[in-house]
Short mmCIF file of C-alpha atoms in Angstrom, two decimals:
data_model
loop_
_atom_site.label_atom_id
_atom_site.label_comp_id
_atom_site.label_asym_id
_atom_site.label_seq_id
_atom_site.Cartn_x
_atom_site.Cartn_y
_atom_site.Cartn_z
CA MET M 1 0.21 0.19 0.33
CA GLY M 2 1.01 3.17 -0.94
CA PRO M 3 2.42 5.97 1.44
CA LEU M 4 -0.02 7.90 3.99
CA GLU M 5 0.51 11.53 2.21
CA LEU M 6 0.22 14.84 4.74
CA ASP M 7 0.43 17.87 2.60
CA VAL M 8 1.51 20.36 5.37
CA LEU M 9 -0.17 23.79 4.62
CA THR M 10 1.04 25.80 6.99
CA SER M 11 0.32 29.20 9.49
CA PHE M 12 1.44 30.41 13.01
CA ASP M 13 -1.25 28.42 14.73
CA TYR M 14 -1.91 24.96 13.06
CA TYR M 15 -0.60 22.66 10.82
CA TYR M 16 -2.81 20.94 7.66
CA ALA M 17 -2.12 17.21 7.51
CA GLU M 18 -3.57 15.67 4.54
CA THR M 19 -4.38 12.08 4.72
CA LEU M 20 -3.57 9.72 1.41
CA SER M 21 -7.44 9.46 1.06
CA GLY M 22 -7.81 13.78 1.09
CA ARG M 23 -8.70 14.41 4.72
CA LYS M 24 -7.56 17.27 5.98
CA LEU M 25 -6.46 17.17 9.74
CA LYS M 26 -6.07 20.03 11.69
CA ILE M 27 -2.99 19.91 14.25
CA SER M 28 -2.23 22.93 16.36
CA THR M 29 1.27 24.31 17.10
CA THR M 30 2.62 24.28 20.42
CA GLU M 31 3.07 27.78 21.50
CA GLN M 32 6.60 26.77 23.20
CA GLU M 33 8.16 25.76 20.10
CA GLY M 34 5.55 27.11 17.13
CA LEU M 35 7.08 26.23 13.71
CA ASN M 36 10.48 25.05 15.46
CA GLU M 37 8.84 21.66 17.28
CA SER M 38 10.62 18.44 16.95
CA VAL M 39 9.83 15.29 14.66
CA GLU M 40 9.45 13.29 17.69
CA SER M 41 6.69 15.86 19.66
CA LEU M 42 4.81 16.22 16.62
CA LYS M 43 4.16 12.49 16.18
CA LYS M 44 3.84 11.79 19.57
CA ARG M 45 0.76 14.77 19.57
CA ILE M 46 -0.26 12.89 16.67
CA GLN M 47 -0.80 9.76 18.05
CA ASN M 48 -2.70 11.34 20.61
CA ASP M 49 -4.93 13.31 18.99
CA PHE M 50 -5.50 10.31 15.59
CA SER M 51 -4.32 7.13 17.28
CA GLN M 52 -7.52 5.89 16.51
CA ASP M 53 -8.22 7.24 12.76
CA SER M 54 -7.54 4.11 10.78
CA GLU M 55 -5.48 6.46 8.36
CA VAL M 56 -3.07 7.07 11.16
CA GLY M 57 -2.42 5.35 14.23
CA ASP M 58 0.21 4.95 16.37
CA ASP M 59 2.96 2.94 13.97
CA PHE M 60 3.25 5.03 11.75
CA GLN M 61 6.97 7.03 10.20
CA LEU M 62 7.44 10.57 9.02
CA LEU M 63 9.38 11.41 5.66
CA HIS M 64 9.36 14.45 3.85
CA ASN M 65 10.52 14.04 -0.14
CA GLY M 66 10.85 10.58 0.29
CA LYS M 67 13.45 10.45 2.66
CA MET M 68 12.07 9.41 6.40
CA LEU M 69 12.94 12.21 9.13
CA SER M 70 14.60 11.68 12.24
CA ASP M 71 13.03 12.34 15.59
CA GLN M 72 15.55 15.09 16.47
CA GLU M 73 15.13 16.93 13.89
CA ARG M 74 13.31 20.16 13.80
CA LEU M 75 10.02 21.31 11.96
CA VAL M 76 11.36 24.57 10.50
CA GLU M 77 9.74 26.44 8.14
CA ARG M 78 11.59 25.42 5.32
CA LEU M 79 10.18 22.08 5.10
CA LEU M 80 6.51 23.72 6.48
CA ASN M 81 5.81 25.97 2.86
CA ASP M 82 2.83 25.18 0.44
CA ASN M 83 5.21 23.39 -1.79
CA ASN M 84 6.52 20.56 0.58
CA VAL M 85 4.95 17.45 1.63
CA LEU M 86 4.81 14.97 4.72
CA GLN M 87 4.22 11.71 4.64
CA VAL M 88 3.21 9.16 7.10
CA ARG M 89 4.42 5.43 6.12
CA ARG M 90 2.39 2.50 7.86
CA LYS M 91 2.85 -1.10 7.19
CA SER M 92 -1.01 -2.45 7.02
CA TYR M 93 -4.33 0.22 7.31
CA SER M 94 -7.76 -0.72 7.75
CA CYS M 95 -10.05 -1.45 5.04
CA PHE M 96 -12.88 1.19 4.09
CA VAL M 97 -15.82 -0.75 6.38
CA GLU M 98 -13.34 -0.80 9.60
CA HIS M 99 -12.45 2.52 8.99
CA LEU M 100 -15.73 3.59 9.49
CA LEU M 101 -16.34 1.61 12.42
CA SER M 102 -13.09 2.88 13.98
CA GLN M 103 -15.43 5.30 15.83
CA GLN M 104 -17.74 2.96 17.24
CA LYS M 105 -17.20 1.95 20.50
CA SER M 106 -19.51 -1.17 20.71
CA GLN M 107 -17.70 -3.96 19.71
CA TRP M 108 -21.24 -6.13 19.23
CA LYS M 109 -22.88 -3.36 17.21
CA LYS M 110 -19.38 -3.53 15.13
CA TRP M 111 -20.31 -6.93 14.62
CA VAL M 112 -23.39 -6.50 13.47
CA VAL M 113 -21.85 -4.76 10.83
CA ARG M 114 -19.35 -6.69 9.88
CA VAL M 115 -22.03 -10.02 9.78
CA ILE M 116 -24.40 -7.70 7.82
CA CYS M 117 -21.43 -6.32 5.46
CA VAL M 118 -20.66 -10.40 4.60
CA ILE M 119 -24.41 -11.72 3.86
CA VAL M 120 -24.76 -8.68 1.17
CA GLY M 121 -21.45 -8.64 -0.22
CA SER M 122 -22.70 -12.51 -1.22
CA LEU M 123 -25.19 -11.22 -2.45
CA PHE M 124 -24.20 -8.53 -4.43
CA ILE M 125 -21.71 -11.17 -6.28
CA SER M 126 -24.81 -13.30 -7.22
CA ALA M 127 -26.23 -10.27 -8.33
CA MET M 128 -23.57 -8.99 -10.54
CA THR M 129 -23.16 -12.64 -11.50
CA GLN M 130 -26.10 -12.56 -13.44
CA ILE M 131 -25.23 -9.75 -16.01
CA GLN M 132 -24.23 -10.87 -18.81
CA PHE M 133 -23.35 -8.65 -21.90
CA HIS M 134 -21.85 -9.49 -25.48
CA LEU M 135 -18.37 -7.75 -26.80
CA PRO M 136 -18.39 -7.54 -29.98
CA HIS M 137 -15.02 -9.36 -30.95
CA ALA M 138 -16.91 -12.22 -28.86
CA LYS M 139 -20.30 -12.96 -29.34
CA GLU M 140 -20.49 -16.21 -28.38
CA VAL M 141 -19.03 -16.03 -24.68
CA PRO M 142 -21.20 -13.66 -22.17
CA VAL M 143 -19.26 -11.41 -19.64
CA THR M 144 -20.35 -11.16 -16.30
CA MET M 145 -19.78 -9.04 -13.59
CA GLN M 146 -18.63 -11.66 -11.21
CA THR M 147 -15.16 -10.25 -11.13
CA PHE M 148 -15.76 -6.93 -10.63
CA ALA M 149 -18.60 -7.96 -7.87
CA VAL M 150 -15.51 -9.58 -6.23
CA PHE M 151 -12.84 -7.04 -6.19
CA LEU M 152 -14.92 -4.49 -5.00
CA ILE M 153 -16.25 -5.98 -1.94
CA ALA M 154 -12.80 -7.38 -1.34
CA SER M 155 -11.54 -3.63 -1.44
CA LEU M 156 -14.27 -2.28 0.96
CA LEU M 157 -14.19 -5.67 3.36
CA GLY M 158 -10.54 -6.18 3.80
CA TRP M 159 -9.47 -9.82 3.01
CA LYS M 160 -10.88 -11.70 5.76
CA MET M 161 -14.43 -10.20 5.48
CA GLY M 162 -14.05 -10.51 1.57
CA MET M 163 -12.65 -14.10 1.07
CA ILE M 164 -15.60 -15.37 3.60
CA SER M 165 -18.35 -13.06 0.69
CA VAL M 166 -17.19 -15.56 -1.18
CA VAL M 167 -17.34 -18.40 0.23
CA LEU M 168 -20.93 -17.79 1.66
CA TYR M 169 -21.40 -16.84 -2.15
CA LEU M 170 -20.47 -20.33 -2.73
CA LEU M 171 -22.48 -22.02 -0.21
CA GLU M 172 -25.60 -20.24 -1.70
CA GLY M 173 -24.83 -22.00 -4.86
CA ILE M 174 -24.00 -25.10 -3.68
CA ALA M 175 -27.53 -25.28 -1.56
CA GLY M 176 -29.85 -24.24 -4.07
CA ALA M 177 -29.78 -20.84 -4.84
CA PRO M 178 -29.70 -19.77 -8.32
CA PHE M 179 -26.50 -17.49 -7.89
CA PHE M 180 -23.96 -19.33 -10.19
CA SER M 181 -23.48 -18.11 -13.76
CA SER M 182 -26.91 -17.92 -15.69
CA ARG M 183 -28.97 -18.91 -12.70
CA GLY M 184 -26.93 -22.10 -11.63
CA HIS M 185 -26.61 -24.12 -9.15
CA GLY M 186 -25.13 -27.17 -6.85
CA ALA M 187 -22.26 -28.75 -6.22
CA HIS M 188 -21.41 -29.97 -9.73
CA PHE M 189 -20.39 -26.48 -10.47
CA MET M 190 -17.48 -26.77 -7.88
CA ILE M 191 -16.25 -30.12 -8.82
CA GLY M 192 -16.54 -28.99 -13.21
CA ALA M 193 -14.40 -27.61 -15.98
CA THR M 194 -14.86 -24.29 -14.72
CA SER M 195 -14.79 -24.90 -10.87
CA GLY M 196 -10.90 -23.72 -10.93
CA TYR M 197 -12.48 -20.22 -11.71
CA LEU M 198 -14.68 -20.26 -8.72
CA TYR M 199 -11.59 -21.60 -6.65
CA GLY M 200 -9.51 -18.23 -8.17
CA PHE M 201 -12.77 -16.08 -6.97
CA LEU M 202 -11.57 -16.80 -3.54
CA LEU M 203 -7.90 -16.44 -3.96
CA ALA M 204 -7.98 -13.14 -5.83
CA ALA M 205 -10.35 -11.79 -2.91
CA GLY M 206 -7.82 -12.73 -0.49
CA LEU M 207 -4.93 -10.98 -2.22
CA VAL M 208 -7.40 -8.02 -3.49
CA GLY M 209 -8.33 -7.23 0.24
CA TRP M 210 -4.88 -7.40 1.73
CA LEU M 211 -3.50 -5.36 -0.65
CA ALA M 212 -6.45 -2.92 -0.13
CA GLU M 213 -5.57 -2.93 4.10
CA ARG M 214 -2.21 -1.76 2.46
CA GLY M 215 -3.35 1.27 1.27
CA ASN M 216 -3.83 0.17 -2.82
CA ASP M 217 -7.64 0.85 -2.42
CA ARG M 218 -6.48 4.81 -2.12
CA VAL M 219 -4.48 5.46 -5.22
CA TYR M 220 -5.59 5.16 -8.48
CA VAL M 221 -2.75 4.43 -11.04
CA PHE M 222 0.51 5.13 -11.86
CA HIS M 223 2.67 3.65 -8.40
CA TRP M 224 3.01 -0.27 -8.04
CA ARG M 225 1.07 0.35 -4.72
CA SER M 226 -2.47 1.54 -6.82
CA THR M 227 -6.04 -0.32 -7.42
CA PHE M 228 -5.21 -0.82 -10.92
CA ILE M 229 -2.14 -3.37 -10.37
CA SER M 230 -4.50 -5.07 -6.82
CA MET M 231 -6.89 -5.42 -9.54
CA ILE M 232 -4.23 -7.10 -12.63
CA LEU M 233 -3.01 -9.34 -9.90
CA GLY M 234 -6.07 -10.26 -8.81
CA ASN M 235 -7.15 -11.03 -12.32
CA LEU M 236 -4.08 -13.16 -12.98
CA ILE M 237 -5.09 -15.47 -10.34
CA ILE M 238 -7.99 -16.20 -11.11
CA TYR M 239 -6.72 -16.80 -14.50
CA ILE M 240 -3.78 -19.11 -13.08
CA VAL M 241 -5.97 -21.42 -11.43
CA GLY M 242 -9.02 -21.62 -13.60
CA VAL M 243 -7.69 -21.91 -17.35
CA PRO M 244 -5.47 -24.98 -15.65
CA VAL M 245 -8.79 -26.45 -14.18
CA LEU M 246 -10.07 -26.29 -17.73
CA SER M 247 -7.77 -27.62 -19.52
CA HIS M 248 -7.64 -30.85 -17.80
CA TYR M 249 -11.03 -31.10 -19.65
CA ILE M 250 -10.54 -29.76 -22.96
CA GLY M 251 -6.76 -29.07 -23.53
CA MET M 252 -4.50 -26.52 -23.27
CA LYS M 253 -4.75 -25.18 -26.61
CA LEU M 254 -8.48 -24.86 -25.95
CA ALA M 255 -8.62 -23.77 -22.83
CA VAL M 256 -6.43 -20.49 -23.83
CA SER M 257 -9.02 -19.82 -26.95
CA LYS M 258 -12.06 -20.86 -24.79
CA GLY M 259 -11.45 -19.78 -21.23
CA LEU M 260 -8.74 -16.37 -21.62
CA LEU M 261 -8.42 -14.61 -24.73
CA PRO M 262 -12.22 -13.29 -25.03
CA PHE M 263 -12.66 -12.26 -21.86
CA LEU M 264 -9.57 -10.23 -21.65
CA VAL M 265 -11.15 -6.83 -23.22
CA GLY M 266 -14.02 -7.47 -21.28
CA ASP M 267 -11.91 -8.08 -17.75
CA LEU M 268 -10.14 -5.06 -18.86
CA LEU M 269 -12.85 -3.11 -18.61
CA LYS M 270 -14.06 -3.87 -15.43
CA ILE M 271 -10.52 -3.89 -13.83
CA ILE M 272 -10.77 0.07 -15.45
CA LEU M 273 -14.43 0.45 -13.67
CA CYS M 274 -13.11 -0.70 -10.18
CA THR M 275 -10.16 1.13 -10.24
CA ALA M 276 -12.16 4.59 -11.09
CA LEU M 277 -14.49 3.49 -8.16
CA ILE M 278 -12.50 1.94 -5.55
CA PRO M 279 -9.99 5.62 -4.55
CA SER M 280 -13.20 7.57 -5.11
CA ILE M 281 -15.27 6.23 -2.42
CA TRP M 282 -12.32 7.26 -0.41
CA LYS M 283 -12.18 10.88 -2.06
CA LEU M 284 -16.39 11.16 -1.56
CA THR M 285 -15.62 10.71 2.46
CA ALA M 286 -12.74 13.28 2.64
CA PHE M 287 -15.21 15.43 0.59
CA ILE M 288 -17.59 15.13 3.01
CA PHE M 289 -15.36 15.25 6.17
CA ASN M 290 -13.85 18.70 4.82
CA LYS M 291 -15.47 19.65 1.28
CA ASP M 292 -12.31 19.11 0.19
CA PHE M 293 -11.81 17.05 -2.90
CA SER M 294 -8.56 15.87 -4.02
CA PHE M 295 -8.00 13.04 -6.58
CA LYS M 296 -4.72 11.65 -6.55
CA ALA M 297 -3.31 9.01 -9.09
CA GLY M 298 0.25 8.20 -7.88
CA VAL M 299 0.84 11.58 -9.14
CA ALA M 300 -1.07 14.56 -8.81
CA LEU M 301 -3.18 15.28 -11.68
CA PHE M 302 -5.10 17.56 -10.30
CA ASP M 303 -7.54 19.29 -7.41
CA ILE M 304 -10.91 20.35 -7.14
CA LYS M 305 -10.68 22.73 -4.28
CA SER M 306 -13.95 24.62 -2.51
CA ASN M 307 -13.61 28.53 -1.67
CA LYS M 308 -13.80 27.92 2.29
CA LYS M 309 -14.03 31.28 5.04
#
């Protein structure tokens, strides 16, 4: 996951720290030190004020222009002008749902929401599976929104709840619910020629959800830790598992020509849709948080900023 970036907009009273999702955090300067505060002091105050914030936590490191700042360094004014950036890097983050739940004190309410999210996730996958369309280059092969649903649910729910949602979806189909492709159902789907793709969905959900909890879900493209890369890797997992299983029944040549090539264009379109949608959900929460909508795609593309008074 990419670093959590802090755009520091200085004043004599406050630091304004912008998270990777675009939320601006207001941090007051100390009366004693002003703009000559030490990095260690600032980190402690950030920990005290935002330790429950999933985008900050208490295990971050501060960087400036890609260089890690030591605790002894001073935040002199030359480091805190409008053209410079402080970065906060963490090894892991919370998924979107856990981020929303981080301010909820009641543990049982958290678990109720998690269970509901898993159930809704499984139903969403089943609903998207029934949406089919044909692309001009492969009119004989229907494209479904199944992988789009798996990637979206895994990114928003994280790897644990994402994988559980996929398992629940598979169990619902095995139990007789018409949730598989073309309203199919039954245990034979789990041992047939296309069963590898279903198992691939489970592994892909785990990978995409795990990468989302490293911050990939908050970056669009142009960075190796981004939503686009997560979706590509997730799709590769599905192919790596699905195509060999299919080849066991019809041979590798036909498996590639029938079970891989016709789906590449459709899968790319779904990856692009996920890449546009998932980070935008984070940006929308930032917009609600501070009325300041900032788009980032690994590099700064453009900003839409409201006039605040």
